[in-house]
Tab-separated table of C-alpha atoms in Angstrom:
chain	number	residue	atom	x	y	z
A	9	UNK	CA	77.213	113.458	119.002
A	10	UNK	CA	75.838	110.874	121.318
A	11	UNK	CA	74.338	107.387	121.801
A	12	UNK	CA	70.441	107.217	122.244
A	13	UNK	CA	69.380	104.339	124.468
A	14	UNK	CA	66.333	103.218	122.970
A	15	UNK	CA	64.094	100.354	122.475
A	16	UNK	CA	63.347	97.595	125.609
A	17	UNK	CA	65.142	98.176	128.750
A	18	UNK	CA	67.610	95.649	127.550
A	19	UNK	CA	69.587	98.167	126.233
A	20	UNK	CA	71.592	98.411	130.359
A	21	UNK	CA	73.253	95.474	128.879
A	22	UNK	CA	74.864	96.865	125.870
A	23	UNK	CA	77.861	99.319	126.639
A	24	UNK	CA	77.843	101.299	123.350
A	25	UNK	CA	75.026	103.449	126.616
A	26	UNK	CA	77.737	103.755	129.013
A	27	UNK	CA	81.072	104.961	129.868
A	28	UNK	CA	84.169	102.973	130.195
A	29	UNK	CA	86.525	103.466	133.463
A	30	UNK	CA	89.943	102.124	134.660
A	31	UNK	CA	88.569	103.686	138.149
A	32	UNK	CA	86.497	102.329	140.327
A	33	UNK	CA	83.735	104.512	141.052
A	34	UNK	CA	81.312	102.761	143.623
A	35	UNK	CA	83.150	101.097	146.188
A	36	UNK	CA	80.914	99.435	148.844
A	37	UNK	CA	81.061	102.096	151.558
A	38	UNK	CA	79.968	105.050	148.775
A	39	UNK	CA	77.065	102.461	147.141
A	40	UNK	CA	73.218	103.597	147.959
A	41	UNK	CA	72.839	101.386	151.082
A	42	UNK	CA	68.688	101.784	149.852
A	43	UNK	CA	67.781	101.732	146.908
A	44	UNK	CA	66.495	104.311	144.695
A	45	UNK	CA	63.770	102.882	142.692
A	46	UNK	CA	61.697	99.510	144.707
A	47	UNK	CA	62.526	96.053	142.932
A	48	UNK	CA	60.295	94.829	140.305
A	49	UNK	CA	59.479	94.907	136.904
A	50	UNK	CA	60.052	98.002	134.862
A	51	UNK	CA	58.561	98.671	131.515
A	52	UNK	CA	58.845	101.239	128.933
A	53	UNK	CA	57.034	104.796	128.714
A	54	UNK	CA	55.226	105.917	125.355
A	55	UNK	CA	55.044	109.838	125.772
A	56	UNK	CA	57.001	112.696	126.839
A	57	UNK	CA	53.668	114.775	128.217
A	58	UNK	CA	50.470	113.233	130.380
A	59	UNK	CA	48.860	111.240	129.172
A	60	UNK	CA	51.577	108.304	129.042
A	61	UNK	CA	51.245	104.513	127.999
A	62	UNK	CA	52.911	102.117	130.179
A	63	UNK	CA	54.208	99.539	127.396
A	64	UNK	CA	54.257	96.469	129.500
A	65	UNK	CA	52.913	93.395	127.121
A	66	UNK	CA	56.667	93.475	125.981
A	67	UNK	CA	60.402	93.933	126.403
A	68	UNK	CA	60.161	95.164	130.428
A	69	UNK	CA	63.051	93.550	132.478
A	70	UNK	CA	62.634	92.333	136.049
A	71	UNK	CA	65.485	94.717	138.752
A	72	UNK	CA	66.254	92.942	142.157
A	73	UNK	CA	68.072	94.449	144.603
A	74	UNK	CA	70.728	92.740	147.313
A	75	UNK	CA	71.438	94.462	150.199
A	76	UNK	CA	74.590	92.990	151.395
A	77	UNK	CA	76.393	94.090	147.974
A	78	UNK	CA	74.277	97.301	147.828
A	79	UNK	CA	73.607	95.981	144.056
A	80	UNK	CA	70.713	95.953	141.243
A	81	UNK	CA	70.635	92.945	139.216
A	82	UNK	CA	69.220	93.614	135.636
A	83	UNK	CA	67.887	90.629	133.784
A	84	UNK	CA	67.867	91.121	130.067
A	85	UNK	CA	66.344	87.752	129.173
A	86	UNK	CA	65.020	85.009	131.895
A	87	UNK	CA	65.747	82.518	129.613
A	88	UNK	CA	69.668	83.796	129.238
A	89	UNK	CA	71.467	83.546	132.180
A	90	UNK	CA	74.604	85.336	130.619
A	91	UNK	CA	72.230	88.542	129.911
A	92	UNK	CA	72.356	89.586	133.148
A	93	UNK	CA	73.921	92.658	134.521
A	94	UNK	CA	75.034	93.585	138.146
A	95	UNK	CA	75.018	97.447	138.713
A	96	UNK	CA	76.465	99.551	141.879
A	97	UNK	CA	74.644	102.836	142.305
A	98	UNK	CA	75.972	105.982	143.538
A	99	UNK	CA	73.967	109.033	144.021
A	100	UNK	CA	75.653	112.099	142.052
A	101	UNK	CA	73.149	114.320	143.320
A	102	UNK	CA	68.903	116.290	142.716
A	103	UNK	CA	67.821	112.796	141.332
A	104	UNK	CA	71.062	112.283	139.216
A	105	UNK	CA	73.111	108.732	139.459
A	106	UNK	CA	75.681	106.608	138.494
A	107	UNK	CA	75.478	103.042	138.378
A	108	UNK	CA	78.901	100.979	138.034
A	109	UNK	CA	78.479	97.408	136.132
A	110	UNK	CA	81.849	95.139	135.331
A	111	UNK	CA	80.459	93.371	131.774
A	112	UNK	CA	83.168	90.631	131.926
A	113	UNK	CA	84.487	89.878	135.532
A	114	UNK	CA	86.431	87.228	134.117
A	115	UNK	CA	88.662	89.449	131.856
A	116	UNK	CA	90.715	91.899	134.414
A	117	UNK	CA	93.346	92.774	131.427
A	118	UNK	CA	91.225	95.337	129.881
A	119	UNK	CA	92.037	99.100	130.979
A	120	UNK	CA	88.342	100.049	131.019
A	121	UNK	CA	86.681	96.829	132.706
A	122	UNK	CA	84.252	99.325	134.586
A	123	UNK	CA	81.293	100.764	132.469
A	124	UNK	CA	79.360	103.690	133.636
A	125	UNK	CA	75.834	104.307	133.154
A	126	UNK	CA	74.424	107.906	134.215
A	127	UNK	CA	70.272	107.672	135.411
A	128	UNK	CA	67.719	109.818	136.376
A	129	UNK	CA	65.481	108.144	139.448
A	130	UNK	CA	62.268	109.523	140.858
A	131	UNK	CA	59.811	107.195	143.004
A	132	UNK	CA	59.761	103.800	140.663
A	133	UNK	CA	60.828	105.630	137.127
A	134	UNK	CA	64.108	105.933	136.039
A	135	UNK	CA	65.581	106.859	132.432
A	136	UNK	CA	69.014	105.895	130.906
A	137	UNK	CA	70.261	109.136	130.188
A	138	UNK	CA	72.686	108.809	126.328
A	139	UNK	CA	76.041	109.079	125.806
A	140	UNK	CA	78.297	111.400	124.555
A	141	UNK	CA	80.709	110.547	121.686
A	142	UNK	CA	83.534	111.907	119.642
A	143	UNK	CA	83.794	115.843	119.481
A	144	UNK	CA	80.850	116.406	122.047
A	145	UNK	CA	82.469	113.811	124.476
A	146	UNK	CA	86.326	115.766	123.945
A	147	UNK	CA	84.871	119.086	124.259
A	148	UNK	CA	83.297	118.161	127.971
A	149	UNK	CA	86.742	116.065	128.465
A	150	UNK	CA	88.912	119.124	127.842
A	151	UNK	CA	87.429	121.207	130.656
A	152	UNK	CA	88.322	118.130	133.051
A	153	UNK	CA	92.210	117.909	133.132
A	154	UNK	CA	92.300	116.623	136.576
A	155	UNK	CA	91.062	113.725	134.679
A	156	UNK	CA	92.991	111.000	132.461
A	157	UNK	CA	91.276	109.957	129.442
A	158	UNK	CA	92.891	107.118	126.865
A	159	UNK	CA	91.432	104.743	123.935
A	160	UNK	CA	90.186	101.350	124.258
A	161	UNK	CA	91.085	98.450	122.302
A	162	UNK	CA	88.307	99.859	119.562
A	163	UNK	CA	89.535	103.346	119.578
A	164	UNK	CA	86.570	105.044	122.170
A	165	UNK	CA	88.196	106.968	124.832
A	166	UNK	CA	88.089	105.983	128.299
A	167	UNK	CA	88.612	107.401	131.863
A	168	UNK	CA	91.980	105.843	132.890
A	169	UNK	CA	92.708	108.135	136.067
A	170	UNK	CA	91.308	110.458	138.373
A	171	UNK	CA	89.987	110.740	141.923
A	172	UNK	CA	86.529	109.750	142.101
A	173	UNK	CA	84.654	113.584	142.881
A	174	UNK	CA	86.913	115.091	139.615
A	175	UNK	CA	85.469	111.372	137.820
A	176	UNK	CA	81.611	112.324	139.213
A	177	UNK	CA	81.448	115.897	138.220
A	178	UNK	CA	82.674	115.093	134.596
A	179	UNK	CA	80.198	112.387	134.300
A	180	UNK	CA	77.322	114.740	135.347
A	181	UNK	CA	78.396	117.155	132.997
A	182	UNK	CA	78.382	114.426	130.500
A	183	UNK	CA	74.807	113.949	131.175
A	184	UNK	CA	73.970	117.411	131.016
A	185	UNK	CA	75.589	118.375	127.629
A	186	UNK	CA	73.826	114.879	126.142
A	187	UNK	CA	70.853	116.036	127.070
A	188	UNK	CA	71.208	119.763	125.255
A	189	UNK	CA	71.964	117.480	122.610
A	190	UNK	CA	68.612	115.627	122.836
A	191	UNK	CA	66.455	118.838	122.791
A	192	UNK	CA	68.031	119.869	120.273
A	193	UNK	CA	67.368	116.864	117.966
A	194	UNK	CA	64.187	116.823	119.505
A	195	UNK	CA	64.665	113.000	120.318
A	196	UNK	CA	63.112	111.358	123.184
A	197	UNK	CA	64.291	110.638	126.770
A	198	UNK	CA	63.437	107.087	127.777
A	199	UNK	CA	62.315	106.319	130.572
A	200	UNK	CA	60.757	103.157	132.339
A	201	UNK	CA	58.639	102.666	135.568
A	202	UNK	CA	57.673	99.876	137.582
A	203	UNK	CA	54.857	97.675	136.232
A	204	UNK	CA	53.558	94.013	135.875
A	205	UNK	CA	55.649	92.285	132.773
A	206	UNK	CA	52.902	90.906	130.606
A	207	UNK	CA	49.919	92.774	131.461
A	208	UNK	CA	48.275	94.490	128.691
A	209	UNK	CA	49.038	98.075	127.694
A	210	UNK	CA	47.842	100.447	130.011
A	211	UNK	CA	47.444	104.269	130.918
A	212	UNK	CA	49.616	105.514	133.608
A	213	UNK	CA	48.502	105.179	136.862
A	214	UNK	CA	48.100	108.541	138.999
A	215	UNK	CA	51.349	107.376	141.147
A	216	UNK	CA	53.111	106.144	138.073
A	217	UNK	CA	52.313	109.623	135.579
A	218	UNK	CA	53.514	111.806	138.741
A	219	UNK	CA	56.913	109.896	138.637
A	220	UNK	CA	57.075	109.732	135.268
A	221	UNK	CA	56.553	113.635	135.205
A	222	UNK	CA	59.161	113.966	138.005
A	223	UNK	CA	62.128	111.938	135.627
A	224	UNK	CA	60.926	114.390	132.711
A	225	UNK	CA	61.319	117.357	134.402
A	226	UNK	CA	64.578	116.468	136.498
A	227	UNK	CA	65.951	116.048	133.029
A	228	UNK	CA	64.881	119.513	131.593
A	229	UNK	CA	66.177	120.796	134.509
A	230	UNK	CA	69.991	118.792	134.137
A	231	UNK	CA	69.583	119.478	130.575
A	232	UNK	CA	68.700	123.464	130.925
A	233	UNK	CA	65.666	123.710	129.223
């Protein structure tokens, strides 16, 4: 099984897309010191073929990007200040990346106080890739040992040891199996590219449909089909 991200862009912000981690997978020297997709506003994709609809009259989220901590900041809601969310991106290789977010900085009792998102980047599109969960997640988990997994405080296993390649490689796997998983529910992948929040819906741009295409095809290719 896995978790679809769908809907607005909002959904970085909720963790039920990501993977929890008592290891800290971007550490400042192994952050992008670029980054991958230019800062702006990014707003949803209607279509998995040419021709696409950039959806940007709603729910796209303005990304800025700070080059001293190597970070993206995501804002979920302008008028929130709390629904903001601070990512660290590391490349896991052919268009394939992690980026690192700590939800609560506040709280450093809980085991898994790292979450882990896995993305797909080309040009200025990107797409939150899902989530595994329960007997999908174990199965990928079981050909991993090098790797310590445990249960958070709401029973959903977490990655509580592990050097950080044996941590990467799992997580790409991760992202390849949930995307088998996808084709074969024949749901969508997501995917967002970089627009102007509150212009009217539009056709992709030539630029735009090109990196759109590139995301799609990135993730047939991670996916196997």
């Amino acid at each position: 099984m896995i978790c679809l991200c769908l809907g607005a862009f909002a959904f970085m912000l909720a963790t039920a897309c990501s993977y929890g981690s008592a290891v800290d997978l971007a550490p400042l020297s192994e952050r992008l010191a670029n980054p991958a997709i230019s800062p702006g506003d990014f707003c949803g994709v209607e279509g998995e073929k040419p021709p696409f609809t950039v959806v940007s009259s709603e729910d796209c989220i303005p990304v800025t990007w700070d080059t001293a901590t190597r970070t993206y900041t995501v804002v979920g809601d302008s008028d929130d200040p709390e629904d903001t969310l601070q990512v660290s991106p590391v490349a896991l290789g052919d268009g394939v990346y992690l980026a690192q977010a700590i939800v609560d900085p506040d709280d450093k009792d809980i085991p898994d106080r790292f979450q882990l998102f896995v993305l797909i980047s080309a040009g200025d599109a990107f797409a939150l890739l899902p989530v595994l969960e329960n007997e999908d997640f174990a199965a990928v988990a079981r050909r991993h040992p090098a790797i310590t997994f445990r249960e958070d405080r709401a029973g959903r296993p977490y990655i509580a040891g592990g050097d950080r390649p044996a941590i990467r490689a799992f997580l790409r796997e991760a992202a390849a199996e949930a995307l088998k998983v996808v084709r074969s529910e024949d749901d969508p992948v997501v995917v967002g590219v970089r627009d102007k929040a509150g212009a009217a819906d539009h056709p992709a741009s030539g630029e735009q449909a090109r990196d759109i295409e590139t995301v799609l095809q990135i993730a047939r290719d991670l996916g196997g089909g």
